[in-house]
Coordinates of C-alpha atoms and ligand atoms in Angstrom, one line a residue:
K19 CA 36.7 7.8 -3.3
D20 CA 33.7 8.0 -5.4
D21 CA 34.9 5.0 -7.3
I22 CA 34.6 2.8 -4.3
Q23 CA 31.2 1.3 -4.8
I24 CA 31.0 -1.7 -2.5
N25 CA 28.1 -3.3 -0.8
V26 CA 29.4 -3.3 2.7
V27 CA 26.7 -5.4 4.1
D28 CA 28.1 -7.2 7.0
K29 CA 31.4 -7.5 8.7
T30 CA 31.4 -11.2 8.1
D31 CA 32.1 -10.3 4.5
V32 CA 35.6 -9.3 5.6
P33 CA 37.9 -11.1 3.2
S34 CA 36.0 -10.4 0.1
L35 CA 35.3 -6.9 1.2
V36 CA 39.0 -6.1 1.7
D37 CA 39.8 -7.5 -1.7
R38 CA 37.1 -5.4 -3.2
I39 CA 38.3 -2.3 -1.5
I40 CA 41.8 -2.9 -2.8
G41 CA 40.4 -3.7 -6.2
V42 CA 38.8 -0.3 -6.6
L43 CA 41.4 1.9 -5.0
P44 CA 42.7 4.3 -7.6
F45 CA 46.4 3.5 -7.2
K46 CA 45.8 -0.1 -8.0
H47 CA 44.8 0.8 -11.5
N48 CA 47.3 3.6 -12.0
A49 CA 50.7 2.3 -11.2
D50 CA 52.2 5.6 -12.2
N51 CA 51.8 8.5 -9.9
D52 CA 48.5 9.9 -11.2
H53 CA 47.3 10.3 -7.7
P54 CA 49.2 12.4 -5.2
P55 CA 50.8 10.4 -2.4
E56 CA 48.6 12.0 0.3
E57 CA 45.5 10.8 -1.5
R58 CA 46.9 7.3 -1.8
A59 CA 48.0 7.2 1.8
K60 CA 44.5 8.3 2.8
A61 CA 42.8 5.7 0.8
L62 CA 45.0 3.0 2.1
E63 CA 44.4 4.3 5.6
Q64 CA 40.7 4.0 5.0
A65 CA 41.0 0.6 3.7
R66 CA 42.9 -0.4 6.9
E67 CA 40.3 1.2 9.1
M68 CA 37.6 -0.7 7.4
K69 CA 39.5 -3.9 7.8
A70 CA 40.0 -3.2 11.5
Q71 CA 36.3 -2.5 11.8
V72 CA 35.2 -5.6 9.9
Q73 CA 37.1 -7.9 12.1
V74 CA 34.4 -7.6 14.8
A75 CA 32.4 -10.1 12.9
A76 CA 28.9 -11.1 13.8
P77 CA 29.1 -14.9 14.2
E78 CA 25.4 -15.4 14.5
A79 CA 24.6 -13.6 11.3
K80 CA 27.1 -15.8 9.5
K81 CA 25.3 -19.0 10.5
E82 CA 22.1 -17.8 8.9
H83 CA 23.6 -16.8 5.6
N84 CA 22.7 -19.7 3.5
D85 CA 24.7 -20.0 0.4
P86 CA 22.1 -19.7 -2.4
K87 CA 23.9 -22.4 -4.3
T88 CA 23.2 -24.9 -1.7
G89 CA 19.5 -24.2 -2.2
G90 CA 18.2 -23.5 1.3
P91 CA 14.5 -23.2 1.9
G92 CA 12.8 -20.4 0.0
E93 CA 15.9 -19.5 -2.1
M94 CA 15.2 -17.8 -5.4
G95 CA 12.0 -16.5 -3.8
N96 CA 10.5 -20.0 -3.9
A97 CA 7.7 -21.3 -1.7
V98 CA 8.3 -23.1 1.5
R99 CA 5.5 -25.5 2.4
I100 CA 5.0 -27.0 5.8
D101 CA 2.7 -29.9 6.7
K102 CA 1.7 -28.5 10.1
D103 CA 0.0 -31.7 11.1
K104 CA 3.4 -33.5 10.9
L105 CA 5.1 -31.1 13.4
S106 CA 5.9 -32.2 16.9
K107 CA 3.7 -30.7 19.6
E108 CA 6.3 -28.0 20.4
E109 CA 6.9 -27.1 16.9
R110 CA 3.2 -27.0 16.2
K111 CA 2.8 -24.5 19.0
K112 CA 5.5 -22.3 17.5
Y113 CA 3.8 -22.6 14.1
D114 CA 0.4 -21.5 15.5
D115 CA 1.9 -18.7 17.6
G116 CA 3.7 -17.4 14.6
W117 CA 0.4 -17.0 12.7
K118 CA -1.3 -15.5 15.7
N119 CA 1.3 -12.9 16.4
N120 CA 2.0 -11.8 12.9
A121 CA -0.9 -12.7 10.7
F122 CA 1.6 -14.4 8.5
N123 CA 3.5 -17.6 8.7
Q124 CA 6.4 -16.6 10.9
Y125 CA 7.5 -20.3 11.2
V126 CA 8.2 -20.4 7.5
S127 CA 9.8 -17.0 7.5
D128 CA 12.2 -18.1 10.3
M129 CA 13.3 -21.0 8.2
I130 CA 14.3 -18.9 5.3
S131 CA 17.8 -17.3 5.1
L132 CA 17.8 -13.6 6.1
R133 CA 19.7 -13.1 2.8
R134 CA 17.8 -15.5 0.6
S135 CA 18.3 -15.1 -3.2
L136 CA 15.5 -13.9 -5.5
A137 CA 15.0 -14.5 -9.1
D138 CA 15.7 -11.5 -11.3
I139 CA 12.1 -10.7 -12.2
R140 CA 12.8 -7.6 -14.2
D141 CA 11.9 -7.3 -17.8
Q142 CA 14.9 -7.6 -20.1
E143 CA 14.4 -4.0 -21.3
C144 CA 15.0 -2.8 -17.8
K145 CA 18.6 -3.6 -18.0
K146 CA 19.1 -1.4 -21.0
V147 CA 17.5 1.7 -19.6
D148 CA 19.8 4.8 -19.6
L149 CA 19.8 6.1 -16.1
H150 CA 20.3 9.7 -15.2
P151 CA 24.1 10.1 -14.7
N152 CA 23.7 11.8 -11.4
L153 CA 21.3 9.8 -9.2
P154 CA 20.7 11.2 -5.7
D155 CA 21.5 9.1 -2.7
A156 CA 18.7 7.7 -0.4
S157 CA 17.9 7.1 3.2
V158 CA 15.8 4.0 3.6
I159 CA 13.3 4.2 6.5
I160 CA 11.8 1.1 7.8
I161 CA 9.3 1.4 10.6
F162 CA 7.9 -1.4 12.6
H163 CA 5.7 -2.3 15.6
N164 CA 6.1 -5.9 16.9
E165 CA 7.5 -7.1 13.6
A166 CA 9.0 -10.7 13.5
R167 CA 12.8 -10.6 13.6
S168 CA 13.3 -12.6 10.5
T169 CA 11.0 -10.6 8.3
L170 CA 12.4 -7.3 9.6
L171 CA 16.0 -8.4 9.1
R172 CA 15.3 -9.9 5.7
T173 CA 13.9 -6.5 4.7
V174 CA 17.2 -4.8 5.9
Y175 CA 19.5 -7.3 4.2
S176 CA 17.6 -7.1 0.9
V177 CA 18.2 -3.4 0.9
L178 CA 21.9 -3.7 1.8
D179 CA 22.5 -6.5 -0.6
R180 CA 20.8 -5.1 -3.6
S181 CA 21.6 -1.4 -3.4
P182 CA 24.7 0.2 -4.9
A183 CA 26.7 1.5 -2.0
H184 CA 27.0 5.0 -3.3
L185 CA 23.3 5.4 -3.6
L186 CA 22.5 4.1 -0.2
K187 CA 23.1 6.8 2.4
E188 CA 21.8 4.9 5.4
V189 CA 19.1 2.6 6.6
I190 CA 17.0 3.9 9.5
L191 CA 14.9 1.5 11.5
V192 CA 12.2 3.1 13.6
D193 CA 10.8 0.9 16.4
D194 CA 7.3 2.1 17.1
F195 CA 7.3 1.0 20.7
S196 CA 7.2 -2.7 20.2
D197 CA 5.9 -4.3 23.4
K198 CA 5.6 -8.0 22.9
G199 CA 7.7 -10.2 25.1
A200 CA 8.0 -10.4 28.8
L201 CA 11.4 -8.9 29.5
S202 CA 11.7 -5.6 27.8
V203 CA 9.6 -2.8 26.7
N204 CA 10.9 -3.2 23.2
H205 CA 10.7 -6.9 22.5
L206 CA 13.2 -6.6 19.7
K207 CA 15.5 -4.2 21.5
K208 CA 18.2 -6.5 22.7
P209 CA 18.5 -8.9 19.8
L210 CA 18.0 -6.2 17.3
D211 CA 20.8 -4.1 18.6
D212 CA 23.1 -7.1 18.4
D213 CA 21.8 -8.0 15.0
I214 CA 22.6 -4.7 13.4
K215 CA 25.8 -4.0 15.4
S216 CA 27.8 -5.4 12.5
L217 CA 25.9 -3.7 9.8
I218 CA 27.3 -0.5 8.4
N219 CA 25.1 2.6 8.0
V220 CA 22.1 0.9 9.8
R221 CA 20.7 2.5 12.9
I222 CA 17.7 2.3 15.1
L223 CA 15.5 5.1 16.5
R224 CA 12.8 4.4 19.0
T225 CA 9.6 6.2 19.8
G226 CA 8.9 6.8 23.5
K227 CA 5.3 5.7 23.1
R228 CA 3.2 4.0 20.4
E229 CA 2.9 6.7 17.7
G230 CA 1.5 4.8 14.8
L231 CA 3.0 4.4 11.4
I232 CA 2.6 8.0 10.3
R233 CA 4.5 9.7 13.2
A234 CA 7.0 6.8 13.3
R235 CA 7.8 7.5 9.6
L236 CA 8.1 11.2 10.5
K237 CA 10.6 10.5 13.2
G238 CA 12.7 8.6 10.6
A239 CA 12.3 11.4 8.0
Y240 CA 13.5 14.1 10.4
D241 CA 16.6 12.2 11.1
A242 CA 17.5 11.2 7.6
K243 CA 20.4 12.6 5.7
G244 CA 19.9 11.3 2.2
K245 CA 18.6 13.4 -0.6
V246 CA 15.8 11.0 -1.2
L247 CA 13.7 9.3 1.4
I248 CA 12.5 5.7 0.7
F249 CA 9.9 4.2 3.0
L250 CA 9.4 0.5 3.3
D251 CA 7.2 -1.7 5.5
S252 CA 9.0 -4.1 7.8
H253 CA 8.1 -7.2 5.9
C254 CA 9.5 -6.5 2.4
E255 CA 12.2 -7.8 0.1
C256 CA 13.8 -5.6 -2.5
A257 CA 14.7 -7.4 -5.7
E258 CA 17.6 -6.9 -8.0
G259 CA 17.9 -3.4 -9.4
W260 CA 15.1 -2.1 -7.3
L261 CA 16.7 1.2 -6.3
E262 CA 17.9 3.0 -9.4
P263 CA 14.5 3.1 -11.1
L264 CA 13.0 4.8 -8.0
L265 CA 15.7 7.4 -8.0
D266 CA 15.9 8.1 -11.7
P267 CA 12.6 10.0 -12.1
I268 CA 13.5 12.1 -9.0
A269 CA 16.8 13.0 -10.5
R270 CA 14.9 14.4 -13.5
N271 CA 12.2 16.1 -11.5
P272 CA 12.4 16.4 -7.7
K273 CA 8.7 16.9 -7.5
V274 CA 7.8 13.4 -8.2
A275 CA 7.0 10.6 -5.8
V276 CA 7.9 7.1 -7.1
V277 CA 6.5 3.7 -6.2
P278 CA 7.9 0.3 -7.1
L279 CA 5.9 -2.6 -8.3
I280 CA 4.7 -4.0 -5.0
E281 CA 5.0 -7.8 -5.5
I282 CA 3.2 -10.3 -3.4
I283 CA 5.1 -12.3 -0.9
D284 CA 2.7 -15.1 0.1
D285 CA 1.7 -14.8 3.7
S286 CA 1.9 -18.6 4.1
T287 CA 4.7 -19.8 1.9
F288 CA 6.8 -16.6 1.5
Q289 CA 6.9 -17.2 -2.2
L290 CA 7.6 -14.0 -4.1
T291 CA 5.8 -13.7 -7.4
G292 CA 6.7 -11.0 -9.9
T293 CA 4.3 -8.9 -12.0
S294 CA 4.7 -8.7 -15.7
I295 CA 5.6 -5.3 -17.0
Q296 CA 2.5 -5.5 -19.3
N297 CA 0.0 -5.8 -16.5
I298 CA 0.9 -3.0 -14.2
Q299 CA -2.0 -1.7 -12.1
V300 CA -2.2 1.9 -10.9
G301 CA -3.8 3.2 -7.7
G302 CA -7.3 4.7 -7.3
F303 CA -9.7 5.1 -4.5
D304 CA -13.4 4.7 -3.9
W305 CA -15.7 7.2 -2.1
N306 CA -15.2 5.5 1.2
L307 CA -11.7 6.9 0.5
I308 CA -10.3 3.5 0.5
F309 CA -7.4 2.8 -1.8
N310 CA -7.9 0.3 -4.7
W311 CA -6.0 -0.9 -7.7
H312 CA -7.2 -0.6 -11.3
V313 CA -5.9 -1.4 -14.7
T314 CA -3.7 1.3 -16.3
P315 CA -5.9 3.3 -18.6
E316 CA -5.3 3.0 -22.4
K317 CA -4.5 6.7 -22.6
E318 CA -1.6 6.4 -20.1
M319 CA -0.3 3.3 -21.9
K320 CA -0.2 5.3 -25.1
R321 CA 1.4 8.4 -23.6
R322 CA 4.5 6.4 -22.7
Q323 CA 7.1 5.7 -25.3
K324 CA 8.7 2.6 -23.8
K325 CA 7.3 -0.1 -21.5
T326 CA 10.0 0.8 -19.0
D327 CA 8.9 4.4 -18.7
P328 CA 7.3 5.4 -15.4
I329 CA 3.5 5.2 -15.3
R330 CA 1.4 8.0 -13.8
S331 CA -0.8 6.7 -10.9
P332 CA -3.5 8.8 -9.2
T333 CA -2.7 7.3 -5.8
M334 CA -0.3 5.1 -4.0
A335 CA -0.8 2.1 -1.7
G336 CA 1.3 3.9 0.9
G337 CA 4.0 1.6 2.3
L338 CA 6.7 1.7 -0.3
F339 CA 7.8 4.8 -2.1
A340 CA 10.6 7.3 -2.8
I341 CA 10.4 11.0 -2.5
D342 CA 12.9 13.9 -2.5
R343 CA 13.5 14.9 1.1
E344 CA 13.1 18.6 0.4
W345 CA 10.0 18.2 -1.6
F346 CA 8.5 16.0 1.1
D347 CA 9.4 18.7 3.6
Q348 CA 7.8 21.5 1.5
L349 CA 4.6 19.4 1.3
G350 CA 4.4 19.3 5.1
M351 CA 5.6 15.7 5.1
Y352 CA 2.8 13.6 6.7
D353 CA 0.0 15.0 8.8
P354 CA 1.2 14.4 12.4
G355 CA -2.4 14.5 13.5
M356 CA -3.1 11.1 11.9
E357 CA -3.0 8.1 14.1
I358 CA -1.8 4.5 13.8
W359 CA -2.7 3.5 10.3
G360 CA -4.6 4.6 7.2
G361 CA -5.4 7.7 5.1
E362 CA -1.8 9.0 4.9
N363 CA -1.3 7.3 1.6
L364 CA -4.2 9.2 -0.1
E365 CA -3.3 12.4 1.7
L366 CA 0.2 12.3 0.2
S367 CA -1.0 11.2 -3.2
F368 CA -3.5 14.0 -3.5
K369 CA -1.1 16.7 -2.4
V370 CA 1.7 15.5 -4.6
W371 CA -0.5 15.9 -7.6
Q372 CA -2.5 19.0 -6.5
C373 CA 0.7 20.9 -5.4
G374 CA 2.5 20.5 -8.7
G375 CA 4.1 17.1 -8.5
E376 CA 3.5 13.7 -10.0
L377 CA 3.1 10.3 -8.7
L378 CA 4.8 7.6 -10.8
C379 CA 5.1 3.9 -10.7
A380 CA 8.5 2.6 -11.8
P381 CA 8.0 -0.6 -13.9
C382 CA 11.6 -1.8 -13.4
S383 CA 11.6 -1.6 -9.6
H384 CA 10.3 -4.7 -7.9
V385 CA 9.8 -4.9 -4.1
G386 CA 8.0 -7.8 -2.4
H387 CA 5.6 -7.2 0.5
V388 CA 3.8 -9.7 2.7
F389 CA 0.2 -8.9 2.3
R390 CA -1.8 -9.9 5.3
K391 CA -5.5 -10.7 5.7
R392 CA -5.8 -9.1 9.1
S393 CA -3.9 -6.7 11.3
P394 CA -1.9 -8.5 14.0
Y395 CA -1.3 -5.6 16.3
E396 CA -3.4 -3.7 18.8
W397 CA -5.6 -0.8 17.7
P398 CA -6.9 1.9 20.0
K399 CA -10.2 0.9 21.4
N400 CA -12.2 4.2 21.8
I401 CA -11.5 5.9 18.5
N402 CA -11.9 5.0 14.9
V403 CA -8.5 6.0 13.8
V404 CA -9.0 5.3 10.1
K405 CA -12.1 7.5 10.1
K406 CA -10.3 10.3 11.9
N407 CA -7.4 10.2 9.5
T408 CA -9.6 10.1 6.5
V409 CA -11.8 13.0 7.6
R410 CA -8.6 15.0 8.2
L411 CA -7.5 14.5 4.6
A412 CA -11.0 15.1 3.2
E413 CA -11.2 18.4 5.1
V414 CA -7.9 19.5 3.6
W415 CA -7.8 18.2 0.1
L416 CA -11.2 17.3 -1.2
D417 CA -13.1 20.6 -1.3
D418 CA -16.8 20.0 -2.0
Y419 CA -16.1 16.4 -3.0
K420 CA -15.7 15.5 0.7
K421 CA -19.5 15.3 0.9
Y422 CA -19.4 12.0 -1.0
Y423 CA -17.3 10.5 1.7
Y424 CA -19.4 12.1 4.5
E425 CA -22.6 10.6 3.0
R426 CA -20.9 7.2 3.4
I427 CA -20.2 7.7 7.1
A428 CA -23.7 9.0 7.7
N429 CA -22.2 12.5 8.2
D430 CA -20.8 11.5 11.5
L431 CA -17.3 13.0 11.3
G432 CA -16.4 12.4 14.9
D433 CA -13.7 14.5 16.6
F434 CA -11.0 14.9 14.0
G435 CA -9.0 17.6 15.6
D436 CA -7.7 20.8 14.0
V437 CA -6.5 20.9 10.4
S438 CA -5.8 24.6 10.1
D439 CA -2.1 24.1 9.8
R440 CA -2.6 21.6 7.0
L441 CA -4.8 24.1 5.2
K442 CA -2.1 26.7 5.4
I443 CA 0.3 24.4 3.7
R444 CA -2.1 24.0 0.8
E445 CA -2.5 27.8 0.6
R446 CA 1.2 28.5 0.8
L447 CA 2.0 26.1 -2.0
K448 CA -1.0 27.4 -4.0
C449 CA -2.2 23.8 -4.7
K450 CA -4.8 23.0 -7.3
S451 CA -8.4 22.0 -6.6
F452 CA -9.7 18.5 -6.2
K453 CA -11.8 19.1 -9.2
W454 CA -8.6 19.6 -11.2
F455 CA -7.2 16.4 -9.8
L456 CA -10.3 14.4 -10.9
E457 CA -10.5 15.9 -14.3
N458 CA -6.8 15.7 -15.1
V459 CA -5.3 12.9 -13.1
Y460 CA -8.2 10.5 -12.5
P461 CA -10.8 11.1 -15.2
E462 CA -11.9 7.5 -15.0
Q463 CA -13.3 8.0 -11.5
F464 CA -17.0 7.7 -11.0
V465 CA -18.3 10.9 -9.4
P466 CA -21.3 10.3 -7.3
G467 CA -22.6 13.9 -7.9
E468 CA -23.3 12.8 -11.4
S469 CA -25.7 10.1 -10.1
L470 CA -29.4 10.3 -10.3
Y471 CA -30.5 8.6 -7.0
F472 CA -28.5 8.0 -3.9
G473 CA -28.6 6.4 -0.4
E474 CA -30.6 3.6 1.0
I475 CA -33.2 1.7 -1.0
R476 CA -36.1 1.2 1.5
S477 CA -39.0 -1.2 0.9
R478 CA -42.5 0.2 0.9
G479 CA -43.9 -3.2 1.7
K480 CA -41.9 -3.4 4.9
T481 CA -40.6 0.0 5.7
N482 CA -37.9 -1.0 8.1
I483 CA -36.2 -3.2 5.5
C484 CA -33.5 -1.9 3.1
V485 CA -31.6 -3.5 0.2
D486 CA -28.3 -4.7 1.6
S487 CA -25.3 -5.9 -0.4
Q488 CA -24.0 -8.0 2.4
E489 CA -20.2 -8.0 2.1
I490 CA -18.4 -6.2 -0.6
D491 CA -15.4 -8.5 -0.7
D492 CA -17.5 -11.4 -1.8
G493 CA -18.7 -9.7 -4.9
D494 CA -21.2 -12.3 -6.0
K495 CA -23.2 -12.7 -2.9
P496 CA -26.9 -12.1 -3.5
I497 CA -28.3 -8.9 -2.2
I498 CA -30.9 -9.3 0.6
G499 CA -33.4 -7.3 2.6
Y500 CA -32.0 -6.3 5.9
P501 CA -33.2 -4.0 8.7
C502 CA -32.3 -0.4 7.7
H503 CA -29.4 0.7 9.8
G504 CA -28.9 4.3 8.6
Q505 CA -25.1 3.8 8.6
A506 CA -24.7 3.8 4.8
G507 CA -22.1 1.1 4.1
N508 CA -23.6 -1.9 2.5
Q509 CA -27.0 -0.2 2.2
Y510 CA -25.7 2.8 0.3
F511 CA -26.5 2.7 -3.4
L512 CA -26.2 5.2 -6.3
M513 CA -27.8 5.2 -9.7
S514 CA -25.3 6.3 -12.2
K515 CA -26.0 8.4 -15.3
T516 CA -25.6 5.2 -17.2
F517 CA -28.3 3.5 -15.1
E518 CA -26.2 1.2 -13.0
I519 CA -27.1 0.7 -9.3
R520 CA -23.7 1.1 -7.8
R521 CA -22.2 0.3 -4.5
E522 CA -18.7 1.7 -4.8
D523 CA -17.2 -0.4 -7.6
K524 CA -19.8 -3.1 -7.4
C525 CA -23.0 -3.0 -9.5
L526 CA -26.3 -4.8 -8.9
D527 CA -26.3 -7.4 -11.6
Y528 CA -29.1 -9.7 -12.6
A529 CA -28.3 -12.6 -15.0
G530 CA -32.0 -13.0 -15.9
G531 CA -34.2 -16.0 -16.3
Q532 CA -35.0 -18.8 -13.8
S533 CA -32.5 -21.2 -12.3
G534 CA -32.7 -24.9 -13.0
L535 CA -34.6 -25.6 -9.9
G536 CA -37.3 -23.2 -10.8
Q537 CA -36.1 -20.9 -8.0
P538 CA -36.1 -17.2 -8.9
K539 CA -32.6 -16.0 -9.7
K540 CA -31.0 -13.6 -7.3
V541 CA -29.6 -10.2 -7.8
V542 CA -25.9 -10.1 -7.0
S543 CA -23.4 -7.3 -6.6
F544 CA -20.7 -7.7 -9.2
S545 CA -17.8 -5.6 -10.4
C546 CA -19.1 -2.8 -12.5
H547 CA -18.3 -3.4 -16.2
S548 CA -19.8 -0.2 -17.7
M549 CA -21.4 -2.2 -20.5
Q550 CA -25.0 -1.9 -19.2
G551 CA -26.6 -5.2 -20.1
N552 CA -27.2 -7.1 -16.9
Q553 CA -26.3 -4.1 -14.9
M554 CA -28.9 -1.7 -16.3
W555 CA -31.9 -0.6 -14.4
A556 CA -34.7 2.0 -14.4
Y557 CA -36.3 3.5 -11.3
E558 CA -39.8 4.7 -12.2
N559 CA -43.0 4.9 -10.1
D560 CA -40.9 3.6 -7.2
M561 CA -40.2 0.4 -9.0
L562 CA -36.8 -1.0 -9.9
R563 CA -37.1 -2.4 -13.3
H564 CA -34.2 -4.4 -14.8
A565 CA -33.2 -4.4 -18.5
S566 CA -34.7 -7.9 -18.7
G567 CA -38.1 -6.4 -17.9
F568 CA -38.4 -8.0 -14.4
C569 CA -38.8 -6.0 -11.2
M570 CA -37.1 -6.3 -7.9
E571 CA -39.2 -7.7 -5.2
L572 CA -38.8 -8.3 -1.4
S573 CA -40.1 -11.6 -0.2
S574 CA -43.3 -10.8 1.8
K575 CA -42.8 -14.2 3.6
N576 CA -39.4 -13.7 5.2
D577 CA -38.5 -10.0 4.6
K578 CA -35.1 -11.2 3.6
D579 CA -35.0 -12.7 0.1
V580 CA -34.9 -10.2 -2.8
Y581 CA -35.6 -11.6 -6.2
M582 CA -36.8 -10.5 -9.7
S583 CA -40.3 -11.2 -10.8
N584 CA -43.0 -10.0 -13.3
C585 CA -43.7 -6.3 -12.7
E586 CA -46.9 -5.6 -10.8
P587 CA -47.6 -1.9 -10.4
N588 CA -49.8 -2.5 -7.3
N589 CA -47.5 -4.8 -5.5
Q590 CA -46.1 -2.9 -2.5
Y591 CA -43.3 -5.4 -2.2
Q592 CA -42.0 -4.2 -5.6
K593 CA -41.9 -0.6 -4.5
W594 CA -38.9 1.1 -3.0
F595 CA -38.1 4.5 -1.7
W596 CA -34.8 6.0 -3.0
K597 CA -33.6 9.6 -2.8
K598 CA -33.3 11.7 -6.0
R599 CA -30.2 13.8 -6.2
I600 CA -31.0 17.5 -6.6
N601 CA -28.0 19.4 -7.8
Ligands
UD2_1 C1 -0.8 -0.5 3.7 C2 0.6 0.0 3.5 C3 1.1 0.6 4.7 C4 0.3 1.9 5.0 C5 -1.1 1.5 5.2 C6 -2.1 2.6 5.3 C7 1.6 -1.1 1.6 C8 2.3 -2.3 1.1 N1 1.4 -1.1 2.9 O1 -1.0 -1.3 4.8 O2 2.5 1.0 4.6 O3 0.5 2.9 4.1 O4 -1.6 0.7 4.1 O5 -1.8 3.4 6.4 O6 1.4 -0.3 0.8 N2 3.3 0.1 12.0 C9 3.9 0.9 13.0 N3 3.1 1.4 14.0 C10 1.7 1.1 14.1 C11 1.2 0.3 13.0 C12 2.0 -0.1 12.0 O7 5.1 1.1 13.0 O8 1.1 1.5 15.0 C13 4.2 -0.4 10.9 C14 4.1 -1.8 10.6 O9 5.0 -2.6 11.4 C15 4.4 -1.9 9.1 C16 3.9 -0.5 8.6 O10 3.7 0.3 9.7 O11 5.8 -1.9 8.9 C17 2.6 -0.7 7.9 O12 1.7 -1.4 8.6 P1 1.0 -2.7 8.0 O13 2.0 -3.6 7.4 O14 0.1 -3.3 9.1 O15 0.1 -2.1 6.9 P2 -0.5 -2.7 5.5 O16 0.7 -3.3 4.7 O17 -1.6 -3.5 5.8
MN2 MN1 2.6 -4.1 5.4

């Protein structure tokens, strides 16, 4: 029976399915009596059973299965572009509602086949990798809250269509109390039950109340039977060959967690673009404990022998990863005290490393994900869930380093509940310190404790005004003077040992000179480049002197503009308070 490796995706595949079953049955290949009659009879019986089952076809599903060869919209992962102004009034409403409800272009997603084809975006070398002969099987867990039907089902089909049957134990959908739609509590309930009725090894679990993604995933994990758990968001598409590279490192060492290359599915056109194996980014974090991407360090590139070898990553983005079920269990799975969204990814990353495992990125596994610019669903009103989750993880895993995060939330931890159970897990597993993690896993990380000055930079000329970086997403916005709010955030700066003025990964940068119009040039916050130059400052006698020799000055006229001018030791508008770090 182990020879029967068929992708049983959908009962509409009946005829080809039966052929394929017959094709792999042992007695077909061995006309002689290698196999005892009982075994043959049993196999045949099974084939018949399957055939009987498959006759309950799902007609609706069939309709949507575009033949890739006919080139339906979005096939091969291509973009679908809609001129919304040319839509009829009704269609236009659908289009707008789609964006509103999902924060992606549902209208386009609905046009694309649930089983669209994708280009094989793997590197050629990936096809030559020697896989471990004994790969474990996996349960794929897909959680969702008010997901659009087409994106959810496309995720499911991409798993079914592109996973070898013997490696896919089951697909578990967890509906986290979806509540959109007038008729039922779970808006997807009726159609979704019908949708998956015909799919083999796919089932749905439902939470009894909104649990958030962390506890929803836990529900799936408790119910899963596979040796490996693979978590996916509900708007993903697995590309050819995605599964084996995630399982292979686990077969070799059960204490690893493995992430695929998370490819961008455009939120508007649903185009899926592949990353080159040469430009893989790994995960990091800043001291707001927010996940970020950065270039794979030289050292790690050199450590690996082949470009297809897994890459060590300090952290993971969170949504898409594979982990051995028992190892996940030993690690205390996720922290069930975390709410809705956020923090769980760093918590798991830190504990995997600190407790003796490894977090790897598999360069041959590509899975698309629709990245959104905002969150479409409801968040609890009276509690900052991301902060609560993050404080919980800081309390458990960060040791003394948690102070850097706390400085950034103005030491207002809020009510984060009880973490004593989580600390016990850390003790039981004798996990290593966060210092060890930083020194050994993430030595590139900037450590604020090594900074010279920290906190708000307050004007002496106008003592209620602080330097403010405005938004961090728009890196090149000029800094301004803004009423001091005491909430850290955009007014929290550090002077590094190498004399940068840092706000997380952004550095105050002055390009020098005057602009064409004779206006003084502004200071911008720009990605830190560690090459000093325009990002090098001195703080002496309360003055912020740039490498160019100019000093930072607050406009006495409007209390808002900050510019560079000739240094004048008696000018109060060039003087700033900044706290010295005493270690
Ligand atoms: C990223 C991760 C996401 C998670 C999050 C941090 C990727 C690609 N995505 O955010 O998986 O780690 O960071 O927590 O790495 N959901 C629920 N119940 C809720 C809220 C969300 O079931 O109350 C589902 C949602 O339908 C989706 C998944 O959780 O399938 C992740 O949510 P998201 O897509 O809004 O998060 P994302 O991709 O911005
Ligand atoms: Mn997502």
